[in-house]
Coordinates of N, CA and C in Angstrom, one line a residue:
A1 N 0.8 -1.2 0.0 CA 0.0 0.0 0.0 C 0.9 1.3 0.0
L2 N 1.9 1.2 0.8 CA 2.8 2.4 0.9 C 3.5 2.6 -0.5
G3 N 3.8 1.5 -1.2 CA 4.4 1.6 -2.5 C 3.5 2.3 -3.5
T4 N 2.2 2.0 -3.4 CA 1.2 2.5 -4.3 C 1.1 4.0 -4.0
V5 N 1.0 4.4 -2.7 CA 1.0 5.8 -2.4 C 2.2 6.6 -2.9
G6 N 3.4 6.0 -2.8 CA 4.6 6.6 -3.3 C 4.5 6.8 -4.8
A7 N 4.0 5.8 -5.5 CA 3.9 5.9 -7.0 C 2.9 7.0 -7.4
E8 N 1.8 7.1 -6.7 CA 0.8 8.1 -7.0 C 1.4 9.5 -6.7
A9 N 2.1 9.6 -5.6 CA 2.7 10.9 -5.3 C 3.7 11.3 -6.4
R10 N 4.5 10.4 -6.9 CA 5.5 10.7 -8.0 C 4.8 11.1 -9.2
R11 N 3.7 10.4 -9.6 CA 3.0 10.7 -10.8 C 2.3 12.1 -10.7
A12 N 1.8 12.4 -9.5 CA 1.2 13.8 -9.2 C 2.3 14.8 -9.4
L13 N 3.5 14.5 -8.9 CA 4.6 15.5 -8.9 C 5.0 15.8 -10.4
V14 N 5.0 14.7 -11.2 CA 5.4 14.8 -12.6 C 4.3 15.6 -13.3
R15 N 3.0 15.3 -13.0 CA 1.9 16.1 -13.7 C 2.0 17.6 -13.3
D16 N 2.3 17.9 -12.1 CA 2.4 19.3 -11.6 C 3.6 20.0 -12.3
A17 N 4.7 19.2 -12.5 CA 5.9 19.8 -13.1 C 5.6 20.1 -14.6
V18 N 4.9 19.2 -15.3 CA 4.6 19.4 -16.7 C 3.6 20.6 -16.8
E19 N 2.6 20.7 -15.9 CA 1.7 21.7 -15.9 C 2.4 23.1 -15.7
L20 N 3.3 23.1 -14.8 CA 4.1 24.3 -14.5 C 4.8 24.8 -15.8
V21 N 5.4 23.9 -16.5 CA 6.1 24.2 -17.7 C 5.2 24.7 -18.8
L22 N 4.0 24.1 -19.0 CA 3.1 24.4 -20.0 C 2.2 25.6 -19.7
A23 N 2.0 25.9 -18.5 CA 1.1 27.0 -18.1 C 1.4 28.3 -18.8
P24 N 2.7 28.8 -18.8 CA 3.0 30.0 -19.5 C 2.7 30.0 -21.0
V25 N 2.9 28.8 -21.6 CA 2.6 28.7 -23.1 C 1.1 28.8 -23.3
R26 N 0.3 28.2 -22.4 CA -1.2 28.2 -22.5 C -1.7 29.6 -22.3
L27 N -1.1 30.3 -21.3 CA -1.5 31.7 -21.1 C -1.2 32.6 -22.2
G28 N -0.1 32.4 -22.9 CA 0.3 33.2 -24.0 C -0.7 32.9 -25.2
R29 N -1.1 31.7 -25.4 CA -2.1 31.4 -26.4 C -3.4 32.0 -26.1
A30 N -3.8 32.0 -24.9 CA -5.1 32.6 -24.5 C -5.1 34.1 -24.8
L31 N -4.0 34.7 -24.5 CA -3.9 36.2 -24.7 C -3.9 36.5 -26.2
Y32 N -3.3 35.6 -27.0 CA -3.2 35.8 -28.4 C -4.6 35.6 -29.1
R33 N -5.4 34.6 -28.6 CA -6.7 34.3 -29.1 C -7.7 35.5 -28.9
V34 N -7.6 36.2 -27.8 CA -8.5 37.3 -27.5 C -7.9 38.6 -28.1
R35 N -6.8 38.5 -28.8 CA -6.2 39.7 -29.4 C -5.9 40.8 -28.4
S36 N -5.5 40.4 -27.2 CA -5.2 41.4 -26.2 C -3.9 42.1 -26.4
V37 N -3.8 43.4 -26.2 CA -2.6 44.1 -26.3 C -1.5 43.7 -25.3
T38 N -2.0 43.1 -24.2 CA -1.0 42.6 -23.2 C -0.3 41.4 -23.7
F39 N -0.7 40.8 -24.8 CA 0.1 39.7 -25.4 C 1.5 40.2 -25.8
V40 N 1.6 41.4 -26.3 CA 2.9 42.0 -26.6 C 3.8 42.1 -25.4
G41 N 3.1 42.7 -24.3 CA 3.9 42.8 -23.1 C 4.3 41.5 -22.5
Y42 N 3.5 40.5 -22.6 CA 3.8 39.1 -22.1 C 5.0 38.5 -22.9
V43 N 4.9 38.6 -24.2 CA 6.1 38.1 -25.0 C 7.3 38.9 -24.7
W44 N 7.2 40.2 -24.5 CA 8.4 41.0 -24.2 C 9.0 40.7 -22.9
L45 N 8.1 40.4 -21.9 CA 8.6 40.0 -20.5 C 9.4 38.7 -20.6
W46 N 8.9 37.7 -21.3 CA 9.7 36.5 -21.5 C 10.9 36.7 -22.3
G47 N 10.8 37.5 -23.3 CA 12.0 37.8 -24.1 C 13.1 38.5 -23.4
L48 N 12.7 39.4 -22.5 CA 13.6 40.2 -21.7 C 14.3 39.2 -20.7
A49 N 13.6 38.4 -20.1 CA 14.2 37.4 -19.1 C 15.1 36.5 -19.8
L50 N 14.7 35.8 -20.9 CA 15.5 34.9 -21.6 C 16.7 35.5 -22.2
W51 N 16.5 36.7 -22.8 CA 17.7 37.4 -23.4 C 18.7 37.7 -22.4
T52 N 18.3 38.3 -21.3 CA 19.3 38.7 -20.2 C 20.0 37.4 -19.6
M53 N 19.3 36.3 -19.6 CA 19.9 35.1 -19.1 C 21.0 34.7 -20.1
Y54 N 20.7 34.8 -21.4 CA 21.7 34.4 -22.5 C 22.9 35.3 -22.4
V55 N 22.6 36.7 -22.3 CA 23.7 37.6 -22.3 C 24.6 37.5 -21.1
A56 N 23.9 37.1 -19.9 CA 24.7 36.9 -18.7 C 25.6 35.7 -18.9
W57 N 25.2 34.7 -19.6 CA 26.0 33.6 -19.8 C 27.2 33.9 -20.7
L58 N 27.0 34.8 -21.7 CA 28.1 35.2 -22.6 C 29.2 36.0 -21.9
A59 N 28.8 36.9 -21.1 CA 29.8 37.9 -20.5 C 29.4 38.3 -19.1
P60 N 30.3 38.4 -18.1 CA 30.0 38.8 -16.8 C 29.6 40.3 -16.7
S61 N 28.8 40.6 -15.7 CA 28.5 42.1 -15.5 C 29.6 42.7 -14.8
G62 N 29.5 44.1 -14.7 CA 30.5 44.8 -13.9 C 29.8 45.5 -12.7
A63 N 28.8 44.9 -12.1 CA 28.1 45.5 -11.0 C 29.0 45.7 -9.8
W64 N 29.0 46.9 -9.3 CA 29.9 47.3 -8.1 C 29.7 46.4 -6.9
D65 N 28.4 46.2 -6.5 CA 28.1 45.4 -5.4 C 28.5 44.0 -5.6
G66 N 28.4 43.5 -6.8 CA 28.8 42.1 -7.1 C 30.3 41.9 -6.8
L67 N 31.1 42.8 -7.3 CA 32.6 42.7 -7.1 C 32.9 42.9 -5.7
W68 N 32.1 43.7 -5.0 CA 32.4 44.1 -3.6 C 32.2 43.0 -2.6
Y69 N 31.0 42.3 -2.7 CA 30.7 41.2 -1.8 C 29.8 40.1 -2.3
H70 N 28.9 40.3 -3.2 CA 28.1 39.2 -3.7 C 28.9 38.0 -4.3
E71 N 29.7 38.4 -5.3 CA 30.5 37.3 -5.9 C 31.6 36.7 -5.0
P72 N 32.3 37.5 -4.2 CA 33.2 36.9 -3.2 C 32.5 35.9 -2.2
M73 N 31.3 36.2 -1.8 CA 30.5 35.3 -1.0 C 30.4 33.9 -1.6
V74 N 30.0 34.0 -2.9 CA 29.9 32.7 -3.7 C 31.2 32.0 -3.9
G75 N 32.2 32.8 -4.2 CA 33.5 32.2 -4.5 C 34.1 31.6 -3.2
F76 N 34.0 32.3 -2.1 CA 34.5 31.7 -0.8 C 33.8 30.5 -0.4
A77 N 32.4 30.5 -0.6 CA 31.6 29.3 -0.3 C 32.0 28.1 -1.1
L78 N 32.3 28.3 -2.4 CA 32.8 27.2 -3.2 C 34.1 26.7 -2.7
Q79 N 35.0 27.6 -2.3 CA 36.3 27.2 -1.8 C 36.2 26.5 -0.5
N80 N 35.4 26.9 0.4 CA 35.3 26.4 1.7 C 34.2 25.3 1.9
R81 N 33.5 25.0 0.8 CA 32.4 24.0 0.8 C 31.3 24.4 1.8
G82 N 31.0 25.7 1.7 CA 29.9 26.2 2.5 C 30.3 27.6 3.0
F83 N 29.2 28.4 3.4 CA 29.5 29.7 3.9 C 30.2 29.7 5.2
A84 N 31.2 30.5 5.4 CA 31.9 30.6 6.6 C 32.5 32.0 6.8
N85 N 32.8 32.3 8.0 CA 33.5 33.6 8.2 C 34.9 33.6 7.6
I86 N 35.2 34.6 6.9 CA 36.5 34.7 6.2 C 37.3 35.8 6.7
D87 N 38.6 35.6 6.8 CA 39.5 36.7 7.3 C 39.8 37.6 6.1
V88 N 39.1 38.8 6.1 CA 39.2 39.7 5.0 C 39.6 41.1 5.5
Q89 N 39.9 42.0 4.6 CA 40.2 43.4 5.0 C 38.9 44.0 5.5
P90 N 39.0 45.1 6.3 CA 37.8 45.7 6.9 C 36.8 46.2 5.8
M91 N 37.3 46.6 4.6 CA 36.4 47.1 3.6 C 35.6 46.0 3.0
L92 N 36.0 44.7 3.2 CA 35.3 43.6 2.6 C 34.5 42.8 3.7
E93 N 34.2 43.4 4.8 CA 33.5 42.7 5.9 C 32.1 42.4 5.5
M94 N 31.5 43.1 4.5 CA 30.2 42.7 4.0 C 30.1 41.2 3.6
V95 N 31.3 40.7 3.2 CA 31.3 39.3 2.8 C 30.9 38.4 4.0
N96 N 31.2 38.8 5.2 CA 30.8 38.0 6.4 C 29.5 38.5 7.0
G97 N 29.1 39.7 6.8 CA 27.9 40.2 7.5 C 26.6 40.3 6.8
Y98 N 26.6 40.1 5.5 CA 25.4 40.3 4.7 C 24.6 39.0 4.6
P99 N 23.2 39.1 4.6 CA 22.4 38.0 4.5 C 22.7 37.2 3.2
R100 N 22.4 35.9 3.1 CA 22.9 35.1 2.0 C 21.9 34.3 1.3
A101 N 20.6 34.5 1.5 CA 19.7 33.6 0.8 C 19.8 33.7 -0.7
A102 N 19.9 34.9 -1.2 CA 20.0 35.1 -2.7 C 21.4 34.5 -3.2
E103 N 22.4 34.6 -2.4 CA 23.7 34.1 -2.7 C 23.6 32.5 -2.8
N104 N 22.7 31.9 -2.0 CA 22.5 30.5 -2.2 C 22.1 30.1 -3.6
L105 N 21.2 30.9 -4.2 CA 20.8 30.6 -5.6 C 22.0 30.8 -6.5
M106 N 22.8 31.8 -6.3 CA 23.9 32.1 -7.1 C 24.9 30.9 -7.0
L107 N 25.1 30.4 -5.7 CA 26.0 29.4 -5.4 C 25.6 28.1 -6.2
W108 N 24.3 27.7 -6.2 CA 23.9 26.6 -6.9 C 24.1 26.7 -8.4
A109 N 23.8 27.9 -8.9 CA 24.0 28.1 -10.3 C 25.4 28.0 -10.7
S110 N 26.3 28.5 -9.9 CA 27.7 28.4 -10.2 C 28.2 27.0 -10.0
A111 N 27.8 26.3 -9.0 CA 28.3 24.9 -8.8 C 27.8 24.0 -9.9
L112 N 26.6 24.2 -10.4 CA 26.1 23.4 -11.5 C 26.8 23.6 -12.8
Y113 N 27.4 24.8 -13.0 CA 28.1 25.0 -14.3 C 29.4 25.8 -14.0
D114 N 29.3 27.1 -14.0 CA 30.5 27.9 -13.6 C 30.0 29.3 -13.3
R115 N 30.9 30.2 -13.1 CA 30.6 31.6 -12.7 C 29.6 32.3 -13.7
R116 N 29.6 31.9 -14.9 CA 28.7 32.6 -15.9 C 27.3 32.6 -15.6
L117 N 26.8 31.6 -14.7 CA 25.4 31.5 -14.4 C 25.1 32.3 -13.2
V118 N 26.0 33.0 -12.5 CA 25.7 33.8 -11.3 C 24.7 34.9 -11.7
D119 N 24.9 35.6 -12.8 CA 24.0 36.7 -13.2 C 22.7 36.3 -13.7
V120 N 22.4 35.0 -13.8 CA 21.1 34.5 -14.3 C 20.0 34.6 -13.3
V121 N 20.4 34.6 -12.0 CA 19.4 34.5 -10.9 C 18.4 35.7 -11.0
P122 N 18.8 36.9 -11.2 CA 17.8 38.0 -11.2 C 16.7 37.8 -12.3
S123 N 17.1 37.3 -13.5 CA 16.2 37.1 -14.5 C 15.1 36.0 -14.1
F124 N 15.6 35.0 -13.4 CA 14.7 34.0 -12.9 C 13.7 34.6 -11.9
A125 N 14.3 35.4 -11.0 CA 13.5 36.0 -10.0 C 12.4 36.9 -10.6
L126 N 12.8 37.6 -11.7 CA 11.8 38.5 -12.4 C 10.6 37.7 -12.8
L127 N 10.8 36.5 -13.4 CA 9.6 35.7 -13.8 C 8.8 35.3 -12.6
V128 N 9.4 34.9 -11.5 CA 8.6 34.4 -10.4 C 7.9 35.6 -9.8
A129 N 8.5 36.8 -9.7 CA 7.8 38.0 -9.2 C 6.6 38.3 -10.1
A130 N 6.8 38.2 -11.4 CA 5.7 38.5 -12.3 C 4.5 37.6 -12.1
L131 N 4.8 36.3 -11.9 CA 3.7 35.3 -11.6 C 3.0 35.7 -10.3
G132 N 3.8 36.1 -9.3 CA 3.1 36.5 -8.0 C 2.2 37.7 -8.2
V133 N 2.7 38.7 -8.9 CA 1.9 39.9 -9.1 C 0.6 39.6 -9.9
F134 N 0.8 38.7 -11.0 CA -0.4 38.3 -11.7 C -1.4 37.6 -10.9
T135 N -1.0 36.7 -10.0 CA -1.9 36.0 -9.1 C -2.6 37.0 -8.1
L136 N -1.9 37.9 -7.6 CA -2.5 38.9 -6.7 C -3.6 39.8 -7.4
A137 N -3.2 40.2 -8.6 CA -4.2 41.0 -9.4 C -5.4 40.2 -9.8
R138 N -5.3 38.9 -10.1 CA -6.4 38.1 -10.4 C -7.3 37.9 -9.2
R139 N -6.7 37.7 -8.1 CA -7.4 37.5 -6.8 C -8.3 38.7 -6.5
H140 N -7.8 39.8 -6.8 CA -8.5 41.0 -6.4 C -9.4 41.6 -7.5
G141 N -9.7 40.8 -8.5 CA -10.7 41.2 -9.5 C -10.3 41.6 -10.8
A142 N -9.0 41.7 -11.1 CA -8.6 42.1 -12.4 C -8.8 41.0 -13.4
S143 N -9.0 41.3 -14.7 CA -9.2 40.3 -15.7 C -7.9 39.7 -16.0
Q144 N -7.9 38.6 -16.8 CA -6.6 37.9 -17.1 C -5.7 38.8 -17.9
P145 N -6.1 39.4 -19.0 CA -5.2 40.3 -19.7 C -4.8 41.5 -18.8
G146 N -5.7 42.0 -18.0 CA -5.3 43.1 -17.1 C -4.3 42.7 -16.1
S147 N -4.4 41.5 -15.6 CA -3.5 41.0 -14.6 C -2.1 40.9 -15.2
I148 N -2.1 40.4 -16.4 CA -0.8 40.3 -17.1 C -0.2 41.7 -17.3
G149 N -1.0 42.6 -17.7 CA -0.5 44.0 -17.9 C 0.1 44.6 -16.6
V150 N -0.6 44.4 -15.5 CA -0.1 44.8 -14.2 C 1.2 44.2 -13.9
A151 N 1.3 42.9 -14.1 CA 2.5 42.1 -13.8 C 3.7 42.6 -14.6
V152 N 3.5 42.8 -15.9 CA 4.6 43.2 -16.8 C 5.1 44.6 -16.4
V153 N 4.2 45.5 -16.1 CA 4.6 46.9 -15.7 C 5.3 46.8 -14.3
A154 N 4.8 46.1 -13.4 CA 5.3 46.0 -12.0 C 6.8 45.5 -12.0
V155 N 7.1 44.5 -12.8 CA 8.4 43.9 -12.7 C 9.4 44.4 -13.7
T156 N 9.0 45.3 -14.6 CA 10.0 45.8 -15.7 C 10.2 47.3 -15.6
I157 N 9.8 47.9 -14.5 CA 10.1 49.3 -14.3 C 11.7 49.4 -14.3
P158 N 12.2 50.6 -14.7 CA 13.7 50.7 -14.8 C 14.4 50.2 -13.5
G159 N 13.9 50.5 -12.3 CA 14.6 50.0 -11.1 C 14.7 48.5 -11.0
A160 N 13.8 47.8 -11.7 CA 13.9 46.3 -11.7 C 14.7 45.8 -12.9
A161 N 14.3 46.3 -14.1 CA 14.9 45.8 -15.3 C 16.4 46.1 -15.4
L162 N 16.8 47.2 -14.8 CA 18.3 47.5 -14.9 C 19.1 46.7 -14.0
E163 N 18.5 45.9 -13.1 CA 19.3 45.0 -12.3 C 19.4 43.6 -12.9
L164 N 18.8 43.4 -14.0 CA 19.0 42.1 -14.7 C 20.4 42.0 -15.2
R165 N 20.9 40.7 -15.3 CA 22.3 40.5 -15.7 C 23.2 41.1 -14.7
S166 N 23.0 40.9 -13.5 CA 23.9 41.4 -12.4 C 23.8 40.5 -11.2
T167 N 24.5 40.7 -10.2 CA 24.4 40.0 -8.9 C 23.7 40.8 -7.8
Y168 N 23.0 41.9 -8.2 CA 22.2 42.6 -7.3 C 21.1 41.7 -6.8
V169 N 20.7 41.8 -5.5 CA 19.7 40.9 -5.0 C 18.3 41.5 -4.8
D170 N 18.1 42.7 -5.3 CA 16.8 43.4 -5.1 C 15.6 42.7 -5.8
L171 N 15.9 42.1 -6.9 CA 14.8 41.4 -7.5 C 14.4 40.1 -6.7
S172 N 15.3 39.5 -6.0 CA 15.0 38.5 -5.1 C 14.2 39.0 -3.9
V173 N 14.5 40.2 -3.4 CA 13.7 40.9 -2.4 C 12.3 41.1 -2.9
L174 N 12.1 41.6 -4.1 CA 10.8 41.8 -4.7 C 10.0 40.5 -4.7
T175 N 10.7 39.4 -5.2 CA 10.0 38.1 -5.3 C 9.6 37.6 -4.0
A176 N 10.4 37.7 -3.0 CA 10.0 37.2 -1.6 C 8.9 38.0 -1.1
T177 N 8.9 39.3 -1.3 CA 7.8 40.2 -0.8 C 6.5 39.8 -1.5
V178 N 6.5 39.6 -2.8 CA 5.3 39.3 -3.5 C 4.7 37.9 -3.1
I179 N 5.6 37.0 -2.8 CA 5.2 35.6 -2.4 C 4.6 35.8 -1.0
A180 N 5.2 36.5 -0.1 CA 4.6 36.7 1.2 C 3.2 37.4 1.1
L181 N 3.1 38.4 0.3 CA 1.8 39.1 0.1 C 0.7 38.1 -0.5
H182 N 1.2 37.2 -1.3 CA 0.3 36.2 -1.9 C -0.4 35.4 -0.8
F183 N 0.4 34.9 0.2 CA -0.1 34.0 1.2 C -0.9 34.8 2.3
V184 N -0.5 36.0 2.7 CA -1.1 36.7 3.7 C -2.4 37.4 3.3
S185 N -2.6 37.5 2.0 CA -3.8 38.3 1.5 C -4.9 37.4 1.0
R186 N -4.8 36.1 1.3 CA -5.9 35.2 0.9 C -7.2 35.6 1.6
L187 N -8.3 35.4 1.0 CA -9.6 35.8 1.6 C -9.9 34.9 2.8
E188 N -9.5 33.7 2.8 CA -9.6 32.7 3.9 C -8.2 32.2 4.2
L189 N -7.6 32.7 5.3 CA -6.3 32.4 5.6 C -6.3 31.0 6.3
R190 N -5.6 30.0 5.7 CA -5.5 28.7 6.3 C -4.2 28.6 7.0
A191 N -4.1 27.5 7.9 CA -2.8 27.4 8.6 C -1.6 27.2 7.7
R192 N -1.8 26.5 6.6 CA -0.7 26.3 5.7 C -0.3 27.6 5.0
D193 N -1.3 28.5 4.8 CA -0.9 29.8 4.2 C -0.1 30.6 5.2
A194 N -0.4 30.5 6.5 CA 0.3 31.3 7.5 C 1.8 30.7 7.6
W195 N 1.9 29.4 7.5 CA 3.2 28.8 7.5 C 4.0 29.2 6.3
M196 N 3.4 29.2 5.1 CA 4.1 29.6 3.9 C 4.5 31.1 3.9
A197 N 3.6 31.9 4.5 CA 3.9 33.4 4.6 C 5.0 33.6 5.5
G198 N 5.1 32.8 6.6 CA 6.2 32.9 7.5 C 7.5 32.5 6.9
L199 N 7.4 31.5 6.1 CA 8.6 31.0 5.3 C 9.1 32.1 4.4
A200 N 8.1 32.7 3.6 CA 8.5 33.8 2.7 C 9.1 35.0 3.4
L201 N 8.5 35.3 4.5 CA 9.1 36.5 5.3 C 10.5 36.1 5.8
G202 N 10.7 34.9 6.2 CA 12.0 34.4 6.6 C 13.0 34.5 5.5
I203 N 12.6 34.1 4.3 CA 13.5 34.2 3.1 C 13.8 35.7 2.8
L204 N 12.7 36.5 2.9 CA 12.9 37.9 2.7 C 14.0 38.5 3.6
G205 N 13.9 38.2 4.9 CA 14.9 38.7 5.9 C 16.3 38.2 5.6
A206 N 16.3 37.0 5.0 CA 17.6 36.4 4.7 C 18.2 36.8 3.4
V207 N 17.4 37.6 2.6 CA 17.9 38.1 1.4 C 18.6 39.5 1.6
K208 N 17.9 40.3 2.4 CA 18.4 41.7 2.6 C 17.9 42.2 3.9
A209 N 18.8 42.7 4.7 CA 18.5 43.0 6.1 C 17.5 44.1 6.3
N210 N 17.5 45.1 5.4 CA 16.6 46.2 5.6 C 15.3 46.0 5.0

């Protein structure tokens, strides 16, 4: 019986994973069928994220904060097989004192391939934040095209888009904030929503102290 339950859980996990991959394509098709102007914004959002991922892989960014402490955090963690306090000059103490949740994502990206994937993380965070804004807008009464429009505008303002292809963590801050809002603003707050909201707030605090 336990084996049957395990098999069913695996099949459900595969179905959910496939649905997660196909959902953006289905949404794009729906927007195209109704000839919504937000279809252009939707395609542009995906194009921006995928293009900046590709460009980040081709060449590293020159972001000041990245050279100052974000990238050294990742490099030292790879050398030491985990985050640890490092004996550095006083000007580099941010390496030891800064929250590291976003650097965990950069660390995994780097470990799976090499340093060129460090700058891909903000582009991924942009898409997750857009999904969260879309969900919030739909929950509070906006139409599907309107929700897409709100999401595109919210996550591609210059303050967000200019941090793509970099090691800045502010898009991870945005993503964690939107996820927390998603769970705490449900019309009927369940215990699991409270747990997930707490987890999202914990991640938010672990991304950036302020």
